[in-house]
XYZ file of C-alpha atoms in Angstrom:
296
model
C 159.413 172.384 147.253
C 155.687 173.168 147.939
C 154.861 176.798 146.518
C 154.317 179.765 148.858
C 150.769 179.922 149.333
C 149.122 182.573 147.526
C 145.727 181.649 146.669
C 142.037 182.562 147.657
C 139.282 180.073 147.452
C 136.575 180.554 145.262
C 133.508 179.126 146.989
C 131.559 176.098 145.966
C 127.965 177.367 145.144
C 125.675 177.054 148.647
C 122.952 175.871 146.125
C 124.706 172.169 145.714
C 123.785 171.651 149.746
C 120.379 171.613 148.013
C 121.104 168.231 145.887
C 122.037 166.852 149.657
C 125.771 166.035 151.114
C 126.991 163.756 148.653
C 126.752 166.330 145.910
C 127.852 168.671 148.181
C 130.880 166.110 149.010
C 131.920 165.919 145.358
C 131.848 169.928 145.102
C 133.598 170.535 147.865
C 136.450 167.659 146.745
C 136.346 168.928 143.120
C 137.385 172.853 144.867
C 139.940 171.012 146.930
C 141.622 169.613 143.697
C 141.573 172.438 141.644
C 143.311 174.730 144.299
C 146.001 171.637 144.946
C 146.154 171.599 140.734
C 146.876 175.362 140.494
C 149.674 175.383 142.945
C 151.165 172.391 141.453
C 150.954 170.293 144.762
C 150.812 166.695 144.384
C 148.525 164.459 146.239
C 151.399 162.429 148.240
C 152.883 166.697 149.484
C 148.738 166.907 150.374
C 148.324 164.161 152.257
C 151.823 163.971 154.386
C 150.286 168.098 155.201
C 147.406 166.401 156.393
C 149.258 163.518 158.449
C 147.726 161.390 155.489
C 148.190 159.735 152.298
C 147.574 160.697 148.442
C 144.924 157.538 148.473
C 142.925 159.736 151.579
C 143.438 162.895 149.456
C 142.211 161.082 146.077
C 139.411 159.862 148.552
C 138.623 163.224 149.844
C 138.841 165.411 146.086
C 136.110 162.266 144.693
C 133.700 163.187 147.879
C 134.367 159.233 148.533
C 134.388 159.777 152.227
C 133.536 162.666 154.984
C 135.564 165.764 155.958
C 137.463 166.329 159.268
C 137.706 169.797 159.948
C 141.094 170.021 161.224
C 141.752 168.017 157.797
C 139.979 170.922 155.659
C 141.668 173.727 157.494
C 144.907 172.166 156.687
C 144.803 171.674 153.403
C 143.009 175.511 153.074
C 146.386 176.973 154.936
C 148.743 174.688 152.707
C 146.475 176.440 149.817
C 146.677 179.639 150.436
C 143.349 180.250 151.753
C 143.877 182.941 154.043
C 140.614 185.042 154.276
C 138.663 184.967 157.136
C 134.751 184.658 155.872
C 135.921 182.568 152.866
C 137.452 179.744 155.072
C 134.318 180.276 157.342
C 131.964 179.716 154.501
C 134.219 176.553 152.907
C 134.333 175.205 156.517
C 130.659 175.655 157.171
C 129.565 173.786 153.685
C 132.251 171.066 154.810
C 129.674 170.934 158.069
C 127.001 170.928 155.856
C 128.417 167.847 153.502
C 128.615 165.851 156.759
C 125.131 166.043 157.758
C 123.016 162.678 157.390
C 121.385 163.184 153.762
C 117.208 162.794 154.106
C 117.332 159.470 153.698
C 118.703 159.247 157.356
C 115.177 159.222 158.566
C 114.433 155.706 157.196
C 117.845 153.983 157.569
C 116.024 151.046 159.626
C 114.417 150.323 156.424
C 117.262 150.221 153.960
C 120.757 148.291 153.119
C 123.849 150.265 153.532
C 124.235 149.402 149.490
C 120.846 151.318 148.406
C 121.702 154.232 150.830
C 125.192 154.754 149.201
C 122.786 154.985 145.444
C 120.219 157.630 147.278
C 123.204 159.757 147.663
C 124.685 159.192 144.352
C 121.791 159.675 142.626
C 121.081 162.724 144.127
C 124.573 164.239 143.229
C 124.350 163.035 139.525
C 124.157 165.345 136.950
C 122.365 163.050 134.414
C 120.489 159.791 135.153
C 120.403 156.914 132.663
C 118.668 153.728 133.112
C 117.662 150.964 131.279
C 114.302 148.637 132.494
C 113.444 145.564 132.070
C 110.166 144.630 134.237
C 109.403 147.517 136.644
C 109.017 151.137 135.714
C 111.659 153.091 137.123
C 111.543 154.702 140.978
C 111.868 158.090 140.093
C 108.830 157.602 137.689
C 106.289 155.613 140.181
C 103.074 156.907 141.242
C 102.470 156.404 144.760
C 99.660 153.405 143.731
C 102.249 152.059 141.595
C 104.349 152.448 144.435
C 102.743 150.041 146.778
C 102.153 147.839 144.693
C 105.087 146.905 144.139
C 106.608 147.189 147.878
C 103.634 144.895 148.600
C 104.877 142.168 146.404
C 108.096 141.036 148.227
C 107.730 143.679 151.698
C 106.603 143.484 155.112
C 103.390 145.625 154.761
C 104.101 147.183 158.261
C 106.812 149.097 156.918
C 104.620 149.685 153.202
C 103.712 153.286 154.238
C 107.381 154.570 154.902
C 108.765 152.859 151.953
C 106.525 154.362 149.478
C 106.774 157.483 151.249
C 110.480 157.421 150.704
C 110.058 156.908 146.673
C 108.369 159.530 147.046
C 111.132 161.659 148.615
C 113.325 160.034 146.043
C 111.555 161.288 143.398
C 111.851 165.402 144.586
C 115.404 165.161 143.099
C 113.718 165.716 139.159
C 112.327 169.528 140.869
C 115.311 170.781 142.394
C 116.835 173.436 140.056
C 120.002 172.144 139.054
C 118.851 168.512 139.489
C 119.898 165.646 137.490
C 117.847 164.765 134.215
C 116.521 161.403 133.519
C 116.742 159.723 130.503
C 114.872 156.248 130.732
C 114.425 153.553 128.159
C 111.797 150.603 129.385
C 111.147 147.296 127.614
C 107.409 147.756 126.664
C 106.835 144.632 129.108
C 107.008 147.424 131.446
C 103.956 149.112 129.909
C 102.046 145.449 129.798
C 102.608 144.400 133.790
C 99.608 144.885 135.463
C 101.267 146.123 138.768
C 98.443 146.754 140.842
C 95.713 146.355 139.062
C 94.722 147.600 134.952
C 93.113 150.722 136.858
C 97.036 151.388 138.846
C 98.730 150.758 135.356
C 96.056 152.702 133.769
C 97.314 155.785 135.907
C 101.292 155.189 136.254
C 101.187 155.381 132.138
C 99.222 158.248 132.156
C 101.910 159.816 134.580
C 104.713 158.848 132.685
C 102.772 161.092 129.809
C 102.742 163.959 131.666
C 106.767 163.279 133.156
C 107.752 163.262 129.931
C 107.146 166.260 128.743
C 109.035 167.682 131.407
C 112.740 169.463 129.962
C 114.450 167.132 132.401
C 112.780 163.465 131.408
C 113.184 161.686 128.586
C 111.630 158.380 128.066
C 111.807 156.109 125.402
C 109.809 152.901 124.625
C 111.849 149.494 123.740
C 109.001 147.680 121.202
C 108.852 143.832 121.690
C 109.087 144.325 117.394
C 112.677 145.057 118.194
C 113.297 141.728 118.905
C 116.621 140.793 120.501
C 118.635 143.689 122.151
C 121.954 143.802 123.997
C 120.725 144.208 127.777
C 118.229 141.210 127.627
C 117.956 139.901 131.231
C 119.336 142.991 132.928
C 118.077 146.466 134.130
C 120.687 149.141 135.103
C 121.521 153.015 136.013
C 124.196 154.850 134.928
C 124.962 158.017 137.345
C 127.406 160.723 135.522
C 128.467 163.794 137.212
C 129.056 167.195 136.951
C 132.903 167.472 138.296
C 134.800 165.801 135.216
C 137.154 164.010 137.559
C 134.260 162.020 139.221
C 133.847 158.788 137.065
C 130.154 157.553 136.146
C 128.815 155.171 138.273
C 127.109 151.891 136.977
C 124.434 150.590 139.323
C 122.569 146.979 139.200
C 120.910 146.051 142.104
C 120.294 142.780 142.919
C 117.922 141.118 145.109
C 120.264 141.674 148.497
C 122.634 143.561 147.292
C 124.208 146.217 144.970
C 127.225 146.424 142.232
C 128.193 149.729 141.715
C 131.400 149.731 138.440
C 133.455 152.653 137.413
C 136.030 150.938 136.280
C 136.798 152.533 132.956
C 135.917 148.732 130.660
C 133.022 148.449 132.522
C 131.539 151.964 131.942
C 131.902 152.054 128.033
C 130.694 148.411 127.707
C 127.676 149.899 129.369
C 127.977 153.347 127.625
C 127.486 151.271 124.171
C 124.636 148.951 125.308
C 123.097 152.252 126.307
C 123.440 153.740 122.724
C 122.064 150.204 121.532
C 119.048 150.466 123.407
C 118.550 154.473 122.623
C 118.945 153.402 118.867
C 116.683 150.495 118.708
C 113.571 152.054 120.638
C 110.790 154.208 119.626
C 111.891 157.673 120.107
C 110.797 159.868 122.802
C 107.169 161.384 120.704
C 106.734 158.039 119.533
C 106.912 156.447 123.425
C 104.593 158.778 124.191
C 101.654 158.004 121.673
C 102.484 154.391 122.562
C 102.021 154.774 126.171
C 98.695 157.075 125.860
C 97.628 154.268 123.257
C 98.593 151.998 125.639
C 96.500 153.228 128.419
C 93.167 153.602 126.640
C 93.404 149.862 125.677
C 93.407 149.102 129.681
């Protein structure tokens, strides 16, 4: 038997909306899960109440699907959220969570698999990445990004692709946005993408970014020898809601993999921890960036 609804919902913080619809869906889903669990209602019972299944409830609570207004209204009723103002504010956040992300205006340039990543990137609490070839997109200067885009893209869309990359970087400026921890192979510092002047400016930018409290940059030097991520680059995303599993993102030429199985996550955590230990400290890495830029 489902307990009598007696709860009033605490609201999802509206500032989460600044991080994009994916972050908002995760926050709303977490609130729905909290309300359900506090009343001892099973996913199966909640699914039956909205004419769905426990799988649908699970996806809603993980923020992995859009919300139907009717479903949320019925769940709020089931969970005892009767206050009109609370319901109105909650449903307003649901509406915002269903709106297209900022990247929608670039959808003609983006494959669906990368749109998914942009949403997750903005929703993350922390981003840990290892890059063996190029400066990560979140840290690229405009000139470096333009040179990267020119490597394998039609120049007719180059300006908008660079604009998209710059727009992505704004998540590092948003209060409550993700922290970025990047480990770069020394090869990234040596490869003159766009020429020496572009690379010099890029390295100087990395030094400036490394001084931010939410950005950590380490360089994995050649002298470290072999390492656990040889031949690979990857990104790990972690979210504020502990119920939402981490995601490992592996980008390929024409597709991407999203890994969230426990065994895969544990493997990549171990690899990332080894890379951090093998790499130079953030302070020494900053010195390497400065010295390399000066020699160009």
